Every structure is written in structure tokens, then in C-alpha cells.
Amino acid sequence: MSSVPYPFTAVVGQTDLRLALLLNAVSPAVGGVLVRGEKGTAKSTAVRALSALLPQVDVVPGCRFSCAPGAPDPACPDGPHEPGAGAARPARMVELPVGASEDRLVGALDIERALSEGVKAFEPGLLADAHRGILYVDEVNLLHDHLIDLLLDAAAMGASYVEREGVSVRHAARFLLVGTMNPEEGELRPQLLDRFGLTVEVAASREPAQRVEVVRRRLAYEDDPAAFAIRWADEEHEVRARVVAARALLPQVLLGDTALLQIAAACAGFEVDGMRADIVMARTATALAAWAGRTSVRKEDVRQAALLALPHRRRRNPFDAPGLDEEMLDRILDGFPDEEPEPEPDPEPQGPDDGGDGDGGGPDGDGGGVPPQHDGPPAQEADSPEAAPDAPDTTREDAPQPSAQGSGAAEQAPVAAAEPFRTKVLSVPGLGEGAAGRRSRARTAHGRTTGSQRPRGHLTKLHLAATVHAAAPHQKARGRAGRGLVIRKDDLRQATREGREGNLVLFVVDASGSMAARQRMSAVKGAVMSLLLDAYQRRDKVGLITFRGSGAELALPPTSSVDAAAARLERLPTGGRTPLAAGLLKAHEVLRVERLRDPSRRPLLVVVTDGRATSAGVPGGRPGGTPRELSGRSARLLASEGIASVVVDCESGPVRLGLAGVLAADLGAPAVTLDGLRADSLAGLVKNVRTAVTHTASLNSVSRRAA
């Protein structure tokens, strides 16, 4: 990788992304930027290029926490600092890796020295390095929740606190927070989304001329990074000077009563929670005015601030697509009179021709003082096949069925899901060691302390009582003379904690003709949507298998994107025979592969079916039994491996065959009806899961001994 960064002003298009980053450079109080979008859209390139546009900072020489010479932090661990001249250095851009530990983020205390010598030997973390600079988190949605909480708390308070067994360290941590993410890999929790000041959606341009210019500039940069940077040096200098001028003008910008009313009306009109949106919009509108060289906020500033600050705050549930109704926003703002306009500043000089992408050389794309209005990212083409046309009803199992799972005369068009409802917890029995989440019991880095052990590698959570107990018998032999204990490294004990883990929830959904009655399938989809919403809240991975016709299909490989699972479920057609065994065997194969990829993440299998089996699911081959016998053997195979399962019985009507209950017995799992999934009807289900799995394990043990 070249040591010469790609110039910020050479980024083609992405007007909203560049504007949001620059507004935070003008006013870090805006609260950072969350950049959402598909891969390969210059998200990381633009963020890394921003640091070159920030003004240099003056720091106290030798201070590891970048204290300002004129106003040093009185609580700085390296202080107190004597007044004196500072040393200028460029603003830093610090990257937080997805796999970083808590100690790497906030810093670490030398526990052994703290106990034995009573000194605060503190090693700064990335938050200290990023002070007065940029902290960049790529794939922020894949970061552990507790790290995101620490990160956002520090960003909100402007300080980082490290507390370890009564030893406390605090230092300033004010930085421009930028996170990037691909929504296909999972979403952030709504309360974490709210902590980012602004958000932008980015997508690759569909205009051939703009795509050509992107490739041309990238190749020119890779051929000679230094020469490419020189070509854009003038534009970089102009933007850097404009950032400095906007920072100086910012305290003089007047946020009038009309603008405040517009901000409040917009936040109330879009029903955002809390007051953070109003504050962020006010700061953003003020920064927009300063960036445009004005000392008063106008309606267009408020409008642009709303388009950047509100989309990620108006989501009511994880299945709502982010975005803002611009026509509704205009109606809200049109109800207020315009502020008295002031003379426009002289326009900024235009940059060189950028290859026909419609942008000037300046970062806001128009070369002038007024930032552009939001045009939104280019529409993305759907990645799903077109829905099949309506076909005759085939809900009777003896009706003619197609021999393949694909489109055919028996296929029904997708139906909408019923309204989701709240479910109670379905958990995996036992104690796991998977990724932190909120579903099943597990040994985790955070939670209640349950015991102690010798540390494996670096000590992170000291068990003080166990450490003292280990060191106490050796004090006389170690020549203890004072009040403090003589601590050796072998005495240290790591606290073991129990919390909650996220699981892999694999849905196996019957989409055959027996489920095709529109009202019935709507209820089934509503139930699965409810379980998906629960999986989202509990930080699970999810996967979706459907079976119909002559086989089973992995509709969605295991992923953290619950949104993707919900979208696939909405488009799910129905029809055909019922290859239940094929669905169960496909689940067995998927779980086998996932066990190799992520052995610590335990699965929970949720089978949604009426229990009927009318097809072997082995086209062209010898099935080796009736469809019902095959499904029973497949279920017992899953049970023999101790996979926790739940069967959602979708059978309805006055006459019931009870086949889902038979399937549940083969799986060693509880069966629950659609109505029983509701929170007020699900009491005891978790206990039944544990009992069923324990009973199955006992039977398997007896069978093995008998064999």
C-alpha cells in the first residue's frame, strides 16, 4: 500500500459522503458519520483521505494523550503539564480493527504493579491515540457490542474511563468518529445508530461516464501516487483552507428562532425518539452555514441537515428501510417563513475538469459556497428473481404437483406476512462459549463473576480475592516487610464470567402446497418474522432453508443480516409437494459446514411445518423408504447430534393429524402452535427444549451402550 494517501478531492461523486465528513471536520460536535453502503464504493478511501485536510494540532511535547499546550487536561495521566510552547503535528487518523480487545481500545493497567507498588502504570489505548483526530471503524456493525458501547460513550462524553479493581484512570478523548458498514452483513442496534450524528447511504454510480472516470483516476493513482497527489494539491489546499475558515466562522453563526422551529417540526413530524436528533440537526445546520461562508442558518441548511441526521433515527423496527420522505420534509419546512437572506459570499474557484461526473473540483461538488441538496444514492437493482405469476390453488396434497422446485403451474405468488408479535426466549441448553449476544447462557468476557482461573495469555479481568488467596501463603518466604502484598505473576487469577451468547438460528420453512392457503401462509410468515425480530434483538446469526416441490433450497446462508432474511421470506412463493426429509437433511448439511467455520456458535433449529411429508426429495434416485419414514430418520439424525430444535406446528382446521408432534418427538424437541409462539403463551417452552434435549441425549447414550 502506498504511503501517499488518495486525495480527498479526487474522489468521484459521493457528494453526500464528502459533505458529511467535511461538516464533522468543521464542527466535531456534530457527532461523527456512519457510512452505509455496498462494497467498493470508496467509503474507506474517502475517510482515510480526510485526515490530510484537517488542520495541524499543537500538543504538549512528550504527552501520550495529545494535550493542548494552552489548555492541558488537568486529569491527564502524564500531567500536570507546565505552561510552555507546544509542538505542531498533523491530526491523526486511528483505525480500530474489528477484532480489537477492550484493553486495546481504552488502554490497560499493569495490575501487578498496581497491587504491589500502588502505582498507576497505564498504557494508553486507541482512544488516547485518536484524541483531537479521527477514529475510524471499518465494518462497525461487526464490532462487539461492548466495544461499541465504550466507543460511543467516550465520543459522547469526550473522555475515556478505565476502572479496574478500584484503580481509576481518566483521560480526554475527543475525536471525529467515522464508521463504515455493509448492511448486508448485519445492522447496528437502533440505540447505537442514534449515537452517530450523521449517516449517508452510498452506492456505485450507474452512469458509464462516471464509472470510467473512477477507473481512470484509480489506475493513475496506482501507477504513480506521488504524481497523482501533486495533480490534486491545489484542490486539497483550497479545501483545507476552507475548513480552517469555516471553523473560525462557526462561533459567529446565528441559529435563529425560525430555524429552531423548523428543526423541531422536522424531528416531531418524523417521530424520532428523544432529543438527540434536534441537537444534531442544530449543530449540522450551523456547520452548513459556516461551510457556505454565512453567519445565519437558512431553510436549505435545515433541509440538508435533516437529510443527513434523520434517516437512521426514524426506523421503527429492523425491517424498515432507512430513508426520508423528502416531499413530507418539504411540506413541513414550507410551513415556516424564510429567514432574511444575507449577501452571498464570492463563489469558490472551480476545480479542474473531473471527467464528466458533474462535480466541480471542490468537495461539495458545485464549487460554490452553498452545499448541494441531497439527491440520494442511485437505485439498486433487486437481486431476486421476479415473482412467479399467480397459479391455480394446490393446497390439497393429492392435487397434481410439479416435479421440480422451480416455477411451475402449482406455484403460488408470494403473500405478505401478518403483523409480527413479541415472542419469549428460545434458548440452547447448557453453557456455551460463543460470540457475545443475548440468547443462551455462555462464558463471556462480561457478566456476573462465577469463579476464577489462571489467565491464558494477557490478564484482562482480575479476580482480586482469588489473587490474594494465591499469594497469601508465600508472603513469609518472599520476605514481606511492609503493608503491601508481594505479588508474583503466578499469583494472578482471571475472573470467569457468565453472560449471554448469540446463536445461529436456522429456520427450515415448509413452502409446499399444503401451506399455500393465503391466510395460513400469511400467519406463518408473520410468526417467522416475529422470530427474526427476536433474533435481531438478541444478536444472532440467522439462516433460511425452504423446501417445496422435489427438494430443499438454502434461501439465505447463515448471516448477521436479519434484514436480508426478512426480504427473502417476503418473496417466498409456495406450492408443490412436501419434501420434509430434504429440508431436514439440508439443515444437517448447513449446520455441519457452519460448525467447521464457527465451532463456538451453537445452533438452534426452528422447523416451521404442518409435519406432512409427501415427497422423498430425491429426484431420479431410490428414496429407500416412504417420505414419512425418510423424514423420521432425518429428524433422528439431527437429534443424535444434540442439536436443539423447536417445531412450530402450522396445522390448522377442525381435524388435525398431529404429524408435527411426531416430527418433534423424532427431533427430541418441543412442538408449539402458531398461537403458542406469542409471549403470553410460551411459558415453559425453554424448559421443554432443555428437557427434550436432555432426554434425547440419555436415549442416545443407552442405545450406544446397548449396541
XYZ file of C-alpha atoms in Angstrom:
707
model
C 0.000 0.000 0.000
C 1.303 3.433 -0.927
C 2.357 5.825 1.839
C 0.783 8.675 -0.179
C -2.959 8.770 0.603
C -5.514 9.119 -2.163
C -6.571 12.797 -2.387
C -9.948 13.597 -0.891
C -10.875 15.944 -3.743
C -10.116 13.226 -6.312
C -12.995 11.046 -5.106
C -15.553 10.923 -7.924
C -19.150 11.672 -6.956
C -20.282 10.605 -3.437
C -21.335 14.187 -2.725
C -23.235 13.398 0.467
C -20.372 11.328 1.869
C -17.812 14.068 1.293
C -20.123 16.753 2.653
C -20.899 14.810 5.851
C -17.202 14.202 6.515
C -16.324 17.861 5.951
C -19.128 19.084 8.214
C -17.655 16.983 11.019
C -14.229 18.408 10.240
C -15.725 21.905 10.610
C -17.656 21.028 13.776
C -16.645 17.783 15.546
C -19.581 18.366 17.916
C -21.871 17.111 15.116
C -21.073 13.638 16.398
C -19.435 11.668 13.607
C -20.606 9.896 10.469
C -21.938 6.417 9.781
C -21.374 5.439 6.138
C -23.652 2.653 4.911
C -23.299 1.062 1.514
C -22.258 -1.746 -0.730
C -18.644 -2.826 -1.059
C -16.320 -0.985 -3.441
C -17.881 2.485 -3.115
C -14.859 4.457 -1.831
C -16.088 4.518 1.775
C -12.692 3.750 3.292
C -10.817 5.780 0.672
C -12.741 8.961 1.465
C -12.356 8.532 5.223
C -8.613 7.909 5.064
C -8.176 10.908 2.760
C -9.988 13.241 5.173
C -7.152 13.355 7.726
C -4.939 15.252 5.253
C -7.496 18.089 5.190
C -7.613 18.612 8.950
C -5.528 21.460 10.401
C -2.423 20.575 12.374
C -2.746 20.349 16.154
C -0.429 21.751 18.831
C 0.417 19.213 21.540
C 2.450 19.184 24.753
C 5.834 17.601 23.924
C 6.090 14.081 25.321
C 2.404 13.818 26.316
C 0.976 10.492 25.200
C -2.555 11.920 25.341
C -2.080 14.878 22.949
C -2.900 17.611 25.466
C -3.160 21.152 24.042
C -0.414 23.448 25.437
C -2.840 26.307 26.035
C -5.432 24.193 27.859
C -3.952 20.884 29.055
C -6.235 18.287 30.592
C -5.930 18.657 34.397
C -6.642 14.924 34.806
C -4.095 13.800 32.183
C -2.241 10.689 33.431
C 1.010 12.224 32.089
C 0.330 15.557 33.813
C 0.331 18.007 35.344
C 1.835 19.923 32.425
C 3.773 23.122 32.872
C 2.823 26.046 30.594
C 5.030 26.285 27.551
C 5.271 26.121 23.813
C 3.730 23.199 22.029
C 4.846 21.088 19.092
C 2.730 21.022 15.929
C 1.910 17.718 14.293
C -0.684 16.505 11.733
C -4.039 15.300 13.012
C -4.002 11.523 13.351
C -6.331 9.009 11.808
C -6.511 5.923 14.019
C -8.161 2.718 12.795
C -9.941 0.379 15.204
C -9.744 -3.242 13.986
C -12.879 -5.390 14.241
C -11.012 -7.934 16.374
C -9.612 -5.393 18.857
C -9.831 -6.139 22.579
C -11.220 -3.839 25.236
C -7.687 -3.155 26.525
C -6.534 -2.166 23.052
C -9.399 0.313 22.767
C -9.380 2.032 26.175
C -5.893 1.146 27.407
C -4.640 -1.241 30.053
C -3.458 -1.021 33.645
C -0.497 -3.038 34.890
C -2.439 -4.853 37.609
C 0.651 -6.475 39.131
C 2.389 -3.110 39.673
C -0.839 -1.516 40.870
C -1.234 -4.178 43.591
C 2.398 -4.495 44.623
C 3.666 -0.904 44.207
C 0.458 1.130 44.331
C 1.270 2.984 41.091
C -0.972 3.644 38.106
C 1.111 2.167 35.324
C -1.232 2.886 32.411
C -0.650 2.005 28.776
C -2.830 4.227 26.539
C -5.196 2.668 24.006
C -6.573 3.735 20.664
C -8.944 6.276 22.231
C -5.941 8.208 23.526
C -4.197 7.991 20.151
C -7.297 9.373 18.397
C -7.715 12.386 20.711
C -8.050 15.561 18.588
C -8.019 13.456 15.405
C -10.134 10.834 13.608
C -11.146 7.415 14.904
C -12.159 5.183 12.001
C -14.018 1.894 12.480
C -14.377 -0.157 9.316
C -17.217 -2.715 9.435
C -18.507 -1.137 12.631
C -21.548 -3.434 12.585
C -19.234 -6.425 13.129
C -17.628 -4.906 16.234
C -18.576 -6.478 19.566
C -21.427 -4.659 21.280
C -19.493 -3.878 24.462
C -16.723 -2.244 22.406
C -19.265 -0.141 20.528
C -20.783 0.932 23.856
C -17.353 2.010 25.174
C -16.542 3.776 21.926
C -19.767 5.755 21.740
C -19.720 6.632 25.440
C -16.248 8.110 25.019
C -17.358 10.007 21.906
C -20.369 11.441 23.748
C -18.509 12.420 26.946
C -15.203 13.450 25.380
C -13.323 11.299 27.882
C -12.326 7.681 28.454
C -12.529 5.988 31.851
C -10.648 2.826 32.832
C -11.783 1.181 36.054
C -10.014 -1.928 37.327
C -10.414 -3.215 40.889
C -10.564 0.223 42.487
C -7.837 1.736 40.293
C -9.206 4.515 38.099
C -7.690 6.400 35.149
C -9.382 9.115 33.119
C -8.123 10.995 30.071
C -9.601 13.248 27.393
C -10.831 11.537 24.207
C -12.413 13.950 21.750
C -12.300 12.721 18.176
C -14.181 12.661 14.904
C -15.870 9.236 14.839
C -16.419 7.635 11.448
C -17.845 4.167 10.949
C -18.445 2.286 7.719
C -20.609 -0.780 7.199
C -22.206 -3.006 4.594
C -25.866 -3.535 5.653
C -25.835 -6.989 4.033
C -23.558 -8.152 6.870
C -25.908 -7.082 9.655
C -27.357 -3.955 11.222
C -26.457 -1.896 14.253
C -28.906 -1.712 17.124
C -31.203 1.352 16.928
C -29.778 2.852 20.129
C -26.287 2.634 18.631
C -27.408 4.097 15.317
C -28.749 7.072 17.247
C -25.309 7.804 18.690
C -23.849 8.601 15.265
C -24.500 12.218 14.364
C -24.972 11.798 10.612
C -25.470 8.934 8.219
C -25.081 8.638 4.470
C -26.042 5.891 2.034
C -23.523 5.283 -0.737
C -23.782 3.182 -3.876
C -21.773 2.793 -7.043
C -22.843 5.054 -9.886
C -24.820 3.512 -12.735
C -23.565 6.186 -15.155
C -20.908 4.733 -17.511
C -19.023 8.043 -17.814
C -18.672 8.369 -14.048
C -17.563 4.759 -13.659
C -14.957 5.278 -16.377
C -13.585 8.297 -14.507
C -13.363 6.299 -11.267
C -11.280 3.617 -13.002
C -9.112 6.210 -14.793
C -8.242 8.036 -11.568
C -7.611 4.880 -9.609
C -5.226 3.487 -12.218
C -3.402 6.823 -12.421
C -3.004 6.836 -8.643
C -1.665 3.278 -8.529
C 0.812 3.974 -11.358
C 2.364 6.996 -9.606
C 0.798 8.003 -6.252
C 3.115 10.977 -5.733
C 2.444 12.488 -9.156
C -1.275 11.930 -8.752
C -1.236 13.705 -5.376
C 0.651 16.661 -6.883
C -2.011 16.963 -9.578
C -4.650 17.475 -6.886
C -2.524 19.517 -4.470
C -4.179 22.852 -5.308
C -7.685 21.497 -4.721
C -6.564 19.882 -1.462
C -5.069 23.199 -0.311
C -8.277 25.090 -1.147
C -10.458 22.671 0.807
C -8.066 22.660 3.761
C -8.171 26.461 3.845
C -11.950 26.400 3.605
C -12.184 24.036 6.591
C -9.991 26.389 8.637
C -12.108 29.406 7.601
C -15.368 27.605 8.425
C -14.048 26.626 11.864
C -13.179 30.260 12.550
C -16.610 31.442 11.350
C -18.596 28.801 13.241
C -18.882 30.698 16.588
C -20.393 33.687 14.736
C -23.207 31.722 13.037
C -26.655 32.662 14.335
C -29.241 29.910 14.731
C -32.480 31.890 14.696
C -35.856 31.021 16.209
C -37.325 30.196 12.801
C -34.574 27.668 12.107
C -35.040 26.128 15.550
C -38.780 25.775 14.922
C -38.076 24.140 11.569
C -35.701 21.683 13.232
C -38.178 20.845 15.974
C -41.041 20.445 13.482
C -38.993 18.112 11.280
C -37.982 15.890 14.214
C -41.542 15.804 15.548
C -43.003 15.182 12.093
C -40.820 12.134 11.507
C -41.458 10.862 15.068
C -37.823 10.359 16.021
C -37.176 9.255 19.586
C -35.533 11.525 22.134
C -33.931 14.930 21.671
C -30.553 13.955 20.234
C -31.827 14.404 16.677
C -32.826 18.035 17.357
C -29.405 18.829 18.815
C -27.527 17.122 15.980
C -29.647 18.893 13.365
C -28.964 22.260 15.018
C -25.205 21.646 15.042
C -25.256 20.346 11.467
C -27.260 23.293 10.130
C -24.846 25.677 11.852
C -21.857 23.876 10.331
C -23.519 24.007 6.902
C -23.926 27.777 7.175
C -20.290 28.178 8.225
C -19.155 25.912 5.392
C -21.104 28.097 2.960
C -19.472 31.213 4.430
C -22.650 32.598 6.029
C -23.392 33.766 9.553
C -27.058 32.736 9.643
C -28.858 29.438 9.136
C -31.309 29.159 6.253
C -34.071 26.757 5.314
C -31.810 24.903 2.861
C -29.355 24.295 5.717
C -32.103 22.807 7.859
C -33.299 20.664 4.957
C -29.827 19.293 4.268
C -29.260 18.705 7.985
C -32.492 16.684 8.158
C -31.447 14.525 5.190
C -28.178 13.695 6.945
C -29.309 13.432 10.580
C -32.764 11.823 10.497
C -32.845 8.758 8.188
C -31.145 6.373 10.617
C -33.213 7.661 13.551
C -36.688 7.164 12.105
C -36.508 3.364 11.806
C -39.234 1.841 13.957
C -38.020 -1.769 13.608
C -35.111 -3.544 11.891
C -37.187 -4.342 8.800
C -37.889 -0.678 7.983
C -35.645 0.561 5.199
C -33.660 3.677 6.161
C -34.561 6.851 4.333
C -36.583 10.024 4.499
C -39.661 11.173 2.607
C -38.345 14.372 1.019
C -41.813 15.544 -0.066
C -43.017 15.298 3.527
C -39.917 17.179 4.692
C -40.607 19.973 2.205
C -44.225 20.243 3.393
C -43.047 20.586 6.983
C -40.445 23.241 6.189
C -42.736 25.186 3.846
C -44.947 25.980 6.806
C -42.335 28.415 8.105
C -41.198 31.734 6.596
C -37.696 32.054 5.211
C -35.033 33.801 7.233
C -33.933 37.204 5.935
C -31.264 36.372 3.338
C -27.819 37.894 3.587
C -25.416 38.671 0.733
C -23.878 35.591 -0.818
C -20.094 35.229 -0.497
C -17.933 35.124 -3.569
C -18.032 31.650 -5.109
C -15.073 29.370 -4.632
C -12.933 28.827 -7.736
C -13.826 25.824 -9.827
C -11.500 22.830 -9.849
C -10.190 21.090 -12.957
C -12.443 19.025 -15.128
C -13.155 15.781 -13.335
C -14.110 13.682 -16.258
C -17.794 14.441 -16.693
C -19.128 13.256 -13.322
C -20.957 16.510 -12.782
C -18.874 17.651 -9.805
C -16.560 20.636 -9.583
C -13.141 20.391 -8.062
C -14.476 21.417 -4.662
C -15.605 18.655 -2.272
C -19.224 19.766 -2.224
C -19.470 19.232 -5.923
C -20.614 22.674 -7.077
C -17.528 24.781 -6.398
C -19.640 27.392 -4.584
C -20.474 28.292 -1.037
C -23.886 26.606 -0.761
C -23.757 22.835 -0.244
C -25.768 20.740 -2.695
C -29.104 19.291 -1.813
C -29.435 15.564 -1.335
C -30.216 13.615 -4.471
C -29.944 10.192 -2.859
C -27.837 7.242 -4.000
C -28.572 5.543 -7.298
C -31.300 2.955 -7.074
C -30.006 -0.556 -6.664
C -31.394 -3.314 -8.807
C -33.102 -6.099 -6.934
C -31.067 -9.268 -6.663
C -34.048 -11.520 -6.523
C -35.809 -13.248 -9.402
C -39.148 -11.917 -10.461
C -42.092 -13.276 -8.598
C -43.841 -16.029 -10.444
C -47.320 -15.315 -11.793
C -50.391 -16.429 -9.940
C -51.302 -20.067 -10.412
C -54.222 -22.310 -9.509
C -54.598 -23.246 -5.850
C -52.921 -26.539 -4.908
C -53.476 -26.740 -1.195
C -54.742 -30.332 -1.469
C -51.883 -32.793 -1.214
C -53.456 -35.093 -3.821
C -53.580 -32.338 -6.427
C -51.156 -32.552 -9.379
C -47.720 -31.309 -8.351
C -44.691 -30.263 -10.407
C -41.632 -32.474 -10.320
C -39.209 -29.604 -9.727
C -38.999 -26.877 -7.130
C -38.742 -24.083 -9.657
C -41.595 -22.155 -11.205
C -44.467 -24.284 -12.301
C -48.219 -24.449 -12.560
C -48.537 -25.295 -8.861
C -46.619 -22.258 -7.616
C -48.444 -19.553 -5.671
C -47.431 -15.898 -5.747
C -45.825 -14.621 -2.510
C -48.168 -13.315 0.169
C -47.467 -10.596 2.710
C -46.585 -11.520 6.275
C -49.043 -10.942 9.089
C -48.233 -8.387 11.779
C -45.211 -9.537 13.867
C -45.668 -10.102 17.593
C -43.405 -10.420 20.619
C -42.077 -13.877 21.423
C -40.429 -15.244 24.513
C -36.896 -16.569 24.578
C -35.970 -19.802 22.836
C -32.524 -20.738 24.103
C -29.991 -23.503 23.616
C -29.467 -25.600 26.751
C -26.114 -25.842 28.500
C -23.279 -23.349 28.779
C -21.631 -22.140 25.581
C -18.593 -20.058 24.682
C -19.843 -18.288 21.565
C -19.886 -14.652 20.498
C -21.479 -12.210 22.916
C -25.231 -11.888 22.469
C -28.490 -12.106 24.382
C -29.917 -15.568 23.920
C -28.250 -18.529 25.667
C -26.033 -18.881 28.733
C -22.314 -18.719 27.991
C -18.868 -17.955 29.382
C -18.171 -14.412 28.279
C -15.817 -11.508 28.930
C -18.656 -9.587 30.577
C -21.330 -10.698 33.003
C -21.555 -11.964 36.538
C -18.410 -13.463 38.085
C -18.739 -17.198 38.658
C -15.185 -18.244 39.543
C -11.503 -17.821 38.725
C -8.756 -19.484 36.740
C -5.138 -18.928 35.767
C -5.013 -16.410 32.912
C -4.499 -17.715 29.402
C -2.267 -15.037 27.947
C -2.825 -11.388 28.919
C -4.796 -10.767 32.120
C -7.970 -8.779 31.399
C -10.334 -9.300 34.355
C -8.606 -9.697 37.719
C -10.262 -11.817 40.395
C -8.908 -9.924 43.400
C -9.936 -12.352 46.158
C -8.508 -15.368 44.307
C -5.267 -13.483 43.601
C -4.814 -12.533 47.261
C -5.665 -16.094 48.298
C -2.997 -17.479 45.937
C -0.333 -15.013 47.108
C -1.020 -15.115 50.870
C 0.764 -18.429 51.753
C 4.039 -17.208 50.201
C 4.422 -13.826 51.909
C 6.896 -15.001 54.572
C 9.063 -16.844 52.048
C 9.090 -13.767 49.812
C 10.346 -11.573 52.641
C 7.328 -9.329 53.006
C 8.274 -6.347 55.205
C 5.676 -3.619 54.579
C 1.916 -3.395 54.360
C 1.633 -4.327 50.688
C 1.460 -7.881 49.410
C 4.353 -9.313 47.450
C 2.663 -10.366 44.212
C 4.170 -12.625 41.574
C 2.822 -13.236 38.104
C 1.858 -16.811 39.002
C -0.449 -15.453 41.727
C -2.708 -13.568 39.322
C -6.120 -15.079 38.709
C -8.504 -14.324 35.865
C -12.172 -13.912 36.725
C -14.502 -16.266 34.851
C -17.811 -14.668 33.978
C -21.146 -15.880 32.752
C -23.289 -13.868 30.390
C -25.251 -14.479 27.211
C -24.197 -15.560 23.736
C -25.677 -15.172 20.293
C -26.620 -18.357 18.456
C -27.173 -19.485 14.904
C -30.939 -19.645 14.453
C -31.606 -21.751 11.351
C -35.159 -21.599 10.045
C -36.468 -24.539 7.994
C -39.746 -23.366 6.461
C -42.282 -25.566 4.685
C -43.348 -23.753 1.482
C -45.245 -26.658 -0.087
C -48.791 -26.755 -1.364
C -50.161 -27.891 1.987
C -49.091 -24.500 3.383
C -50.265 -22.461 0.415
C -53.603 -21.178 1.690
C -53.009 -17.425 1.609
C -54.330 -16.658 5.086
C -52.408 -19.554 6.554
C -49.115 -18.682 4.853
C -49.518 -15.071 5.919
C -49.763 -16.216 9.529
C -46.714 -18.479 9.094
C -44.648 -15.641 7.654
C -45.791 -13.370 10.471
C -44.605 -15.933 13.019
C -41.214 -16.319 11.327
C -40.916 -12.524 11.075
C -41.534 -12.349 14.824
C -38.783 -14.875 15.456
C -36.465 -12.953 13.112
C -37.138 -9.774 15.063
C -36.290 -11.632 18.257
C -33.069 -12.919 16.642
C -32.139 -9.372 15.656
C -32.604 -8.125 19.203
C -30.563 -10.998 20.624
C -27.633 -10.532 18.176
C -27.962 -13.935 16.490
C -26.883 -15.127 13.105
C -29.790 -16.417 11.039
C -30.198 -18.722 8.064
C -33.230 -19.725 5.995
C -33.965 -23.065 4.305
C -37.178 -23.626 2.368
C -38.494 -26.895 0.986
C -41.158 -27.495 -1.627
C -41.644 -29.463 -4.847
C -38.857 -32.009 -5.135
C -36.171 -30.562 -2.895
C -34.864 -28.025 -0.411
C -33.090 -24.742 -1.019
C -30.756 -22.684 1.144
C -32.570 -19.387 0.567
C -30.184 -17.464 2.812
C -26.810 -18.760 4.056
C -26.144 -18.007 7.740
C -25.617 -14.279 8.118
C -25.884 -11.465 10.647
C -28.233 -9.566 8.330
C -31.726 -10.202 9.640
C -32.971 -7.677 7.077
C -31.835 -9.995 4.283
C -33.663 -12.934 5.865
C -36.858 -10.878 6.152
C -36.600 -9.819 2.498
C -36.153 -13.421 1.320
C -39.093 -14.544 3.422
C -41.362 -11.854 1.963
C -40.570 -13.054 -1.574
C -41.069 -16.728 -0.723
C -43.544 -18.437 -3.096
C -45.408 -21.613 -2.195
C -46.688 -24.695 -3.984
C -45.715 -28.228 -4.845
C -45.302 -31.379 -2.811
C -43.697 -31.592 0.664
C -40.110 -32.953 0.764
C -39.740 -32.659 4.544
C -36.740 -35.034 4.652
C -34.902 -32.912 2.093
C -35.386 -29.820 4.263
C -34.055 -31.581 7.367
C -31.060 -33.046 5.534
C -30.245 -29.648 4.059
C -30.320 -28.248 7.615
C -27.955 -31.003 8.737
C -25.527 -30.141 5.937
C -25.653 -26.391 6.632
C -25.060 -26.908 10.343
C -22.158 -29.269 9.639
C -20.423 -26.632 7.496
C -21.134 -23.848 9.998
C -19.711 -25.961 12.808
C -16.405 -26.032 10.930
C -16.488 -22.283 10.241
C -17.542 -21.157 13.712
C -17.343 -24.057 16.186
C -18.128 -21.897 19.228
C -21.514 -20.661 17.925
C -24.220 -23.123 18.928
C -27.249 -23.639 16.655
C -30.982 -23.525 17.314
C -33.082 -25.227 14.635
C -36.606 -23.851 14.119
C -38.723 -26.097 11.852
C -41.915 -24.408 10.618
C -44.235 -27.045 9.132
C -47.514 -28.930 9.479
C -45.497 -32.160 9.639
C -46.729 -33.663 6.368
C -44.277 -35.431 4.061
C -45.474 -36.286 0.542
C -42.209 -36.334 -1.404
C -38.913 -38.100 -0.787
C -36.953 -35.153 -2.125
C -34.576 -37.449 -4.023
C -35.430 -36.887 -7.699
C -34.271 -39.661 -10.022
C -32.969 -41.823 -7.189
C -34.158 -44.590 -4.840
C -35.521 -42.953 -1.714
C -35.128 -46.042 0.480
C -38.457 -45.639 2.246
C -41.669 -43.676 2.278
C -41.463 -39.888 2.592
C -42.641 -40.114 6.203
C -40.032 -42.745 7.085
C -37.312 -40.656 5.488
C -38.340 -37.552 7.415
C -38.298 -39.525 10.660
C -34.792 -40.847 10.010
C -33.584 -37.346 9.079
C -35.028 -35.911 12.284
C -33.412 -38.598 14.425
C -30.074 -37.896 12.740
C -30.293 -34.260 13.894
C -31.356 -35.346 17.384
C -28.448 -37.785 17.680
C -26.029 -34.863 17.343
C -27.654 -32.962 20.202
C -28.952 -30.086 18.061
C -31.512 -28.044 19.983
C -34.702 -27.719 17.952
C -38.215 -26.315 18.099
C -41.090 -27.364 15.829
C -43.663 -24.691 15.011
C -46.845 -26.616 14.211
C -48.701 -24.841 11.389
C -51.557 -27.346 11.079
C -54.957 -25.698 11.278
C -58.599 -26.634 10.938
C -61.027 -28.727 12.985
C -59.391 -32.043 12.024
C -55.688 -32.337 12.870
C -53.365 -35.246 12.119
C -50.745 -34.343 14.732
C -47.855 -35.043 12.355
C -45.842 -32.058 13.627
C -45.912 -33.615 17.090
C -44.490 -36.860 15.680
C -41.712 -34.873 13.991
C -40.995 -33.061 17.260
C -40.664 -36.383 19.076
C -38.156 -37.592 16.473
C -36.184 -34.365 16.846
C -36.315 -34.540 20.638
C -37.871 -31.074 20.528
C -40.966 -29.326 21.822
C -43.813 -28.534 19.418
C -45.640 -25.239 19.674
C -48.550 -23.911 17.653
C -48.535 -20.558 15.883
C -50.682 -19.105 18.656
C -48.384 -20.637 21.248
C -45.425 -18.652 19.915
C -46.773 -15.486 21.444
C -45.067 -14.273 24.573
C -48.083 -14.828 26.810
C -48.482 -18.411 25.564
C -44.893 -19.562 25.520
C -44.255 -20.134 29.227
C -42.308 -23.302 29.807
C -41.098 -23.722 26.232
C -37.444 -23.113 27.124
C -37.721 -25.668 29.885
C -39.229 -28.110 27.396
C -36.336 -27.551 24.976
C -33.837 -28.367 27.699
C -35.821 -31.389 28.902
C -36.281 -32.737 25.379
C -32.596 -32.412 24.501
C -31.520 -33.998 27.799
C -33.985 -36.853 27.278
C -32.747 -37.410 23.717
C -29.118 -37.437 24.878
C -29.983 -40.043 27.528
C -31.723 -42.262 24.964
C -28.762 -41.998 22.608
C -26.380 -42.951 25.422
C -28.483 -46.009 26.286
C -28.640 -47.006 22.620
C -24.869 -46.775 22.239
C -24.272 -48.900 25.351
C -26.769 -51.481 24.111
C -25.048 -51.589 20.711
